[in-house]
Amino acid sequence: NSSTHKTSEVKTWLAKHPRFKLHFTPTSASWLNAVEGWFGQLERRALYRGIFTSVGELKSAIKKYIKVHNEKLAKPFRWHKSAEAIMTSVARAKLSLIDNKRAN
């Protein structure tokens, strides 16, 4: 969601490399942020500076982290917004996208 992806240099590079596509998530996609955070923790706590000589060793390290995380660190996610508030926000985001497309 960074504005750096909208610079002319990046747009030019992307035009020359059609294989690459940028996908943006809405800033209100909190569950995606949570998933990204979890993978960051996995990388920092289980994989960073690790030496894995096989795919099996890597899988084992990941499975071990998941087991420990689930037993010691996991906690339920609680929604703080009502479904109505979320749907209102989604509708507002859709209108914003429509307005942006019209402006461009």
CSV table of N, CA and C in Angstrom, one decimal:
chain,number,residue,atom,x,y,z
A,1,ASN,N,0.8,-1.2,0.0
A,1,ASN,CA,0.0,0.0,0.0
A,1,ASN,C,0.9,1.3,0.0
A,2,SER,N,2.1,1.1,-0.2
A,2,SER,CA,3.0,2.2,-0.2
A,2,SER,C,2.9,3.0,-1.5
A,3,SER,N,3.1,4.3,-1.4
A,3,SER,CA,3.0,5.2,-2.6
A,3,SER,C,4.2,5.0,-3.5
A,4,THR,N,5.3,4.4,-3.0
A,4,THR,CA,6.4,4.2,-3.8
A,4,THR,C,6.1,3.3,-5.0
A,5,HIS,N,5.1,2.5,-4.9
A,5,HIS,CA,4.7,1.6,-6.0
A,5,HIS,C,4.0,2.4,-7.1
A,6,LYS,N,3.7,3.6,-6.9
A,6,LYS,CA,3.0,4.4,-7.9
A,6,LYS,C,3.9,5.4,-8.6
A,7,THR,N,5.2,5.4,-8.3
A,7,THR,CA,6.1,6.3,-9.0
A,7,THR,C,6.2,5.9,-10.5
A,8,SER,N,6.6,6.9,-11.3
A,8,SER,CA,6.8,6.6,-12.7
A,8,SER,C,7.8,5.6,-13.0
A,9,GLU,N,8.9,5.6,-12.2
A,9,GLU,CA,9.9,4.6,-12.4
A,9,GLU,C,9.4,3.1,-12.2
A,10,VAL,N,8.6,3.0,-11.1
A,10,VAL,CA,8.1,1.6,-10.8
A,10,VAL,C,7.1,1.3,-11.9
A,11,LYS,N,6.2,2.2,-12.3
A,11,LYS,CA,5.2,1.9,-13.4
A,11,LYS,C,5.9,1.5,-14.7
A,12,THR,N,7.0,2.2,-15.0
A,12,THR,CA,7.8,1.9,-16.2
A,12,THR,C,8.4,0.5,-16.1
A,13,TRP,N,9.0,0.2,-15.0
A,13,TRP,CA,9.6,-1.1,-14.8
A,13,TRP,C,8.5,-2.2,-14.9
A,14,LEU,N,7.3,-2.0,-14.3
A,14,LEU,CA,6.3,-3.0,-14.3
A,14,LEU,C,5.8,-3.2,-15.8
A,15,ALA,N,5.7,-2.1,-16.5
A,15,ALA,CA,5.3,-2.2,-17.9
A,15,ALA,C,6.2,-3.0,-18.7
A,16,LYS,N,7.5,-3.0,-18.4
A,16,LYS,CA,8.5,-3.8,-19.1
A,16,LYS,C,8.6,-5.2,-18.6
A,17,HIS,N,8.0,-5.5,-17.5
A,17,HIS,CA,8.0,-6.8,-16.9
A,17,HIS,C,6.6,-7.3,-16.5
A,18,PRO,N,5.8,-7.6,-17.5
A,18,PRO,CA,4.4,-7.9,-17.3
A,18,PRO,C,4.1,-9.1,-16.5
A,19,ARG,N,5.2,-9.9,-16.3
A,19,ARG,CA,5.0,-11.1,-15.4
A,19,ARG,C,4.8,-10.8,-14.0
A,20,PHE,N,5.2,-9.6,-13.6
A,20,PHE,CA,5.1,-9.2,-12.2
A,20,PHE,C,3.8,-8.3,-12.0
A,21,LYS,N,3.0,-8.7,-11.0
A,21,LYS,CA,1.8,-7.9,-10.7
A,21,LYS,C,1.9,-7.5,-9.3
A,22,LEU,N,1.4,-6.3,-9.0
A,22,LEU,CA,1.3,-5.8,-7.6
A,22,LEU,C,-0.1,-6.0,-7.2
A,23,HIS,N,-0.3,-6.5,-6.0
A,23,HIS,CA,-1.6,-6.7,-5.4
A,23,HIS,C,-1.7,-5.9,-4.1
A,24,PHE,N,-2.7,-5.1,-4.0
A,24,PHE,CA,-2.8,-4.3,-2.8
A,24,PHE,C,-4.0,-4.8,-2.0
A,25,THR,N,-3.8,-4.7,-0.7
A,25,THR,CA,-4.9,-5.1,0.2
A,25,THR,C,-5.4,-3.8,0.9
A,26,PRO,N,-6.7,-3.8,1.2
A,26,PRO,CA,-7.2,-2.6,1.9
A,26,PRO,C,-6.6,-2.4,3.2
A,27,THR,N,-6.4,-1.2,3.7
A,27,THR,CA,-5.7,-0.9,5.0
A,27,THR,C,-6.6,-1.5,6.1
A,28,SER,N,-7.9,-1.7,5.8
A,28,SER,CA,-8.8,-2.2,6.9
A,28,SER,C,-8.7,-3.8,6.9
A,29,ALA,N,-7.9,-4.4,6.2
A,29,ALA,CA,-7.8,-5.9,6.2
A,29,ALA,C,-7.0,-6.3,7.4
A,30,SER,N,-7.5,-6.2,8.6
A,30,SER,CA,-6.7,-6.5,9.8
A,30,SER,C,-6.3,-7.9,9.9
A,31,TRP,N,-7.1,-8.8,9.3
A,31,TRP,CA,-6.8,-10.2,9.4
A,31,TRP,C,-5.5,-10.5,8.6
A,32,LEU,N,-5.4,-9.8,7.4
A,32,LEU,CA,-4.2,-10.0,6.6
A,32,LEU,C,-3.0,-9.5,7.3
A,33,ASN,N,-3.1,-8.4,8.0
A,33,ASN,CA,-2.0,-7.8,8.8
A,33,ASN,C,-1.6,-8.8,9.9
A,34,ALA,N,-2.6,-9.5,10.5
A,34,ALA,CA,-2.3,-10.5,11.6
A,34,ALA,C,-1.5,-11.6,11.0
A,35,VAL,N,-1.9,-12.1,9.8
A,35,VAL,CA,-1.2,-13.2,9.1
A,35,VAL,C,0.2,-12.8,8.8
A,36,GLU,N,0.4,-11.6,8.3
A,36,GLU,CA,1.7,-11.1,7.9
A,36,GLU,C,2.6,-11.0,9.2
A,37,GLY,N,2.0,-10.6,10.3
A,37,GLY,CA,2.7,-10.5,11.5
A,37,GLY,C,3.2,-11.9,12.0
A,38,TRP,N,2.3,-12.8,11.9
A,38,TRP,CA,2.6,-14.2,12.3
A,38,TRP,C,3.7,-14.8,11.5
A,39,PHE,N,3.7,-14.6,10.2
A,39,PHE,CA,4.8,-15.1,9.4
A,39,PHE,C,6.1,-14.4,9.7
A,40,GLY,N,6.0,-13.1,10.1
A,40,GLY,CA,7.2,-12.4,10.5
A,40,GLY,C,7.8,-13.0,11.8
A,41,GLN,N,6.9,-13.3,12.7
A,41,GLN,CA,7.4,-14.0,14.0
A,41,GLN,C,8.0,-15.3,13.7
A,42,LEU,N,7.4,-16.1,12.8
A,42,LEU,CA,7.9,-17.4,12.4
A,42,LEU,C,9.4,-17.2,11.9
A,43,GLU,N,9.5,-16.2,11.0
A,43,GLU,CA,10.8,-16.0,10.4
A,43,GLU,C,11.9,-15.6,11.4
A,44,ARG,N,11.5,-14.6,12.3
A,44,ARG,CA,12.4,-14.1,13.3
A,44,ARG,C,12.8,-15.2,14.4
A,45,ARG,N,11.8,-15.9,14.8
A,45,ARG,CA,11.9,-16.8,16.0
A,45,ARG,C,12.4,-18.2,15.6
A,46,ALA,N,12.1,-18.7,14.4
A,46,ALA,CA,12.4,-20.0,14.0
A,46,ALA,C,13.4,-20.2,12.8
A,47,LEU,N,13.4,-19.2,12.0
A,47,LEU,CA,14.2,-19.4,10.7
A,47,LEU,C,15.4,-18.5,10.6
A,48,TYR,N,15.3,-17.3,11.1
A,48,TYR,CA,16.4,-16.4,11.0
A,48,TYR,C,17.7,-17.0,11.5
A,49,ARG,N,18.8,-16.9,10.7
A,49,ARG,CA,20.1,-17.5,11.1
A,49,ARG,C,20.1,-19.0,11.2
A,50,GLY,N,19.0,-19.6,10.8
A,50,GLY,CA,19.0,-21.1,10.8
A,50,GLY,C,19.8,-21.6,9.7
A,51,ILE,N,20.3,-22.8,9.9
A,51,ILE,CA,21.0,-23.5,8.8
A,51,ILE,C,20.2,-24.8,8.6
A,52,PHE,N,19.6,-24.9,7.4
A,52,PHE,CA,18.8,-26.1,7.1
A,52,PHE,C,19.4,-26.7,5.9
A,53,THR,N,19.9,-28.0,6.0
A,53,THR,CA,20.5,-28.7,4.9
A,53,THR,C,19.6,-29.5,4.1
A,54,SER,N,18.3,-29.4,4.4
A,54,SER,CA,17.3,-30.1,3.6
A,54,SER,C,15.9,-29.5,3.8
A,55,VAL,N,15.1,-29.8,2.9
A,55,VAL,CA,13.7,-29.3,3.0
A,55,VAL,C,13.1,-29.9,4.3
A,56,GLY,N,13.4,-31.2,4.5
A,56,GLY,CA,12.9,-31.9,5.7
A,56,GLY,C,13.3,-31.1,7.0
A,57,GLU,N,14.5,-30.7,7.1
A,57,GLU,CA,14.9,-29.9,8.3
A,57,GLU,C,14.2,-28.6,8.4
A,58,LEU,N,13.9,-27.9,7.3
A,58,LEU,CA,13.2,-26.7,7.3
A,58,LEU,C,11.7,-26.9,7.7
A,59,LYS,N,11.1,-28.0,7.2
A,59,LYS,CA,9.7,-28.3,7.6
A,59,LYS,C,9.7,-28.6,9.1
A,60,SER,N,10.7,-29.4,9.6
A,60,SER,CA,10.7,-29.7,11.0
A,60,SER,C,10.8,-28.5,11.9
A,61,ALA,N,11.6,-27.5,11.5
A,61,ALA,CA,11.7,-26.3,12.3
A,61,ALA,C,10.4,-25.5,12.3
A,62,ILE,N,9.7,-25.5,11.1
A,62,ILE,CA,8.5,-24.7,11.0
A,62,ILE,C,7.4,-25.4,11.9
A,63,LYS,N,7.3,-26.8,11.8
A,63,LYS,CA,6.3,-27.5,12.6
A,63,LYS,C,6.6,-27.4,14.0
A,64,LYS,N,7.9,-27.4,14.4
A,64,LYS,CA,8.2,-27.2,15.9
A,64,LYS,C,7.8,-25.8,16.3
A,65,TYR,N,8.0,-24.8,15.6
A,65,TYR,CA,7.6,-23.4,15.9
A,65,TYR,C,6.0,-23.4,16.1
A,66,ILE,N,5.3,-24.0,15.1
A,66,ILE,CA,3.9,-24.0,15.2
A,66,ILE,C,3.4,-24.7,16.4
A,67,LYS,N,4.0,-25.8,16.8
A,67,LYS,CA,3.6,-26.5,18.0
A,67,LYS,C,3.8,-25.7,19.2
A,68,VAL,N,4.9,-25.1,19.4
A,68,VAL,CA,5.2,-24.3,20.5
A,68,VAL,C,4.3,-23.1,20.6
A,69,HIS,N,4.2,-22.4,19.4
A,69,HIS,CA,3.3,-21.2,19.4
A,69,HIS,C,1.9,-21.6,19.8
A,70,ASN,N,1.4,-22.7,19.3
A,70,ASN,CA,0.0,-23.0,19.6
A,70,ASN,C,-0.2,-23.4,21.1
A,71,GLU,N,0.8,-24.0,21.6
A,71,GLU,CA,0.7,-24.5,23.0
A,71,GLU,C,1.0,-23.3,24.0
A,72,LYS,N,1.8,-22.4,23.7
A,72,LYS,CA,2.3,-21.4,24.7
A,72,LYS,C,1.8,-19.9,24.4
A,73,LEU,N,1.7,-19.6,23.1
A,73,LEU,CA,1.5,-18.2,22.7
A,73,LEU,C,0.2,-17.8,22.1
A,74,ALA,N,-0.4,-18.8,21.5
A,74,ALA,CA,-1.7,-18.5,20.7
A,74,ALA,C,-2.8,-18.0,21.6
A,75,LYS,N,-3.5,-17.1,21.1
A,75,LYS,CA,-4.7,-16.6,21.9
A,75,LYS,C,-5.8,-16.2,20.9
A,76,PRO,N,-7.0,-16.3,21.3
A,76,PRO,CA,-8.1,-16.1,20.3
A,76,PRO,C,-8.1,-14.6,19.8
A,77,PHE,N,-8.5,-14.5,18.6
A,77,PHE,CA,-8.6,-13.1,18.1
A,77,PHE,C,-10.1,-12.7,18.3
A,78,ARG,N,-10.2,-11.5,18.9
A,78,ARG,CA,-11.5,-10.9,19.2
A,78,ARG,C,-11.8,-9.7,18.3
A,79,TRP,N,-13.0,-9.8,17.6
A,79,TRP,CA,-13.4,-8.6,16.8
A,79,TRP,C,-13.8,-7.5,17.8
A,80,HIS,N,-13.4,-6.3,17.5
A,80,HIS,CA,-13.9,-5.2,18.3
A,80,HIS,C,-14.9,-4.3,17.6
A,81,LYS,N,-15.1,-4.6,16.3
A,81,LYS,CA,-16.1,-3.8,15.6
A,81,LYS,C,-17.3,-4.7,15.3
A,82,SER,N,-18.4,-4.1,15.2
A,82,SER,CA,-19.7,-4.8,14.9
A,82,SER,C,-19.6,-5.1,13.4
A,83,ALA,N,-20.4,-6.1,13.0
A,83,ALA,CA,-20.5,-6.5,11.6
A,83,ALA,C,-21.0,-5.2,10.8
A,84,GLU,N,-21.9,-4.5,11.3
A,84,GLU,CA,-22.5,-3.3,10.7
A,84,GLU,C,-21.3,-2.3,10.4
A,85,ALA,N,-20.5,-2.0,11.4
A,85,ALA,CA,-19.4,-1.1,11.2
A,85,ALA,C,-18.4,-1.6,10.2
A,86,ILE,N,-18.2,-2.8,10.1
A,86,ILE,CA,-17.2,-3.4,9.1
A,86,ILE,C,-17.9,-3.3,7.7
A,87,MET,N,-19.1,-3.6,7.6
A,87,MET,CA,-19.8,-3.5,6.3
A,87,MET,C,-19.9,-2.0,5.8
A,88,THR,N,-20.1,-1.1,6.7
A,88,THR,CA,-20.1,0.3,6.4
A,88,THR,C,-18.7,0.7,5.8
A,89,SER,N,-17.7,0.3,6.5
A,89,SER,CA,-16.3,0.6,6.1
A,89,SER,C,-16.0,0.0,4.7
A,90,VAL,N,-16.5,-1.2,4.5
A,90,VAL,CA,-16.3,-1.9,3.1
A,90,VAL,C,-17.0,-1.1,2.1
A,91,ALA,N,-18.2,-0.7,2.3
A,91,ALA,CA,-19.0,0.1,1.4
A,91,ALA,C,-18.3,1.4,1.0
A,92,ARG,N,-17.7,2.1,2.1
A,92,ARG,CA,-17.0,3.3,1.9
A,92,ARG,C,-15.7,3.1,1.0
A,93,ALA,N,-15.1,2.0,1.3
A,93,ALA,CA,-13.9,1.6,0.5
A,93,ALA,C,-14.2,1.4,-1.0
A,94,LYS,N,-15.3,0.7,-1.2
A,94,LYS,CA,-15.8,0.5,-2.6
A,94,LYS,C,-16.1,1.8,-3.3
A,95,LEU,N,-16.7,2.7,-2.6
A,95,LEU,CA,-17.0,4.0,-3.2
A,95,LEU,C,-15.8,4.8,-3.5
A,96,SER,N,-14.8,4.7,-2.7
A,96,SER,CA,-13.5,5.3,-2.8
A,96,SER,C,-12.8,4.8,-4.1
A,97,LEU,N,-12.8,3.5,-4.3
A,97,LEU,CA,-12.2,2.9,-5.5
A,97,LEU,C,-12.9,3.3,-6.7
A,98,ILE,N,-14.2,3.4,-6.7
A,98,ILE,CA,-15.0,3.9,-7.9
A,98,ILE,C,-14.6,5.3,-8.2
A,99,ASP,N,-14.5,6.2,-7.1
A,99,ASP,CA,-14.2,7.6,-7.3
A,99,ASP,C,-12.8,7.7,-7.9
A,100,ASN,N,-11.8,6.9,-7.4
A,100,ASN,CA,-10.4,6.9,-7.9
A,100,ASN,C,-10.3,6.5,-9.3
A,101,LYS,N,-11.1,5.5,-9.7
A,101,LYS,CA,-11.1,5.1,-11.1
A,101,LYS,C,-11.6,6.1,-12.0
A,102,ARG,N,-12.6,6.8,-11.6
A,102,ARG,CA,-13.2,7.9,-12.4
A,102,ARG,C,-12.2,9.1,-12.5
A,103,ALA,N,-11.4,9.3,-11.5
A,103,ALA,CA,-10.5,10.5,-11.5
A,103,ALA,C,-9.3,10.2,-12.4
A,104,ASN,N,-9.0,8.9,-12.5
A,104,ASN,CA,-7.8,8.5,-13.4
A,104,ASN,C,-8.3,8.3,-14.7
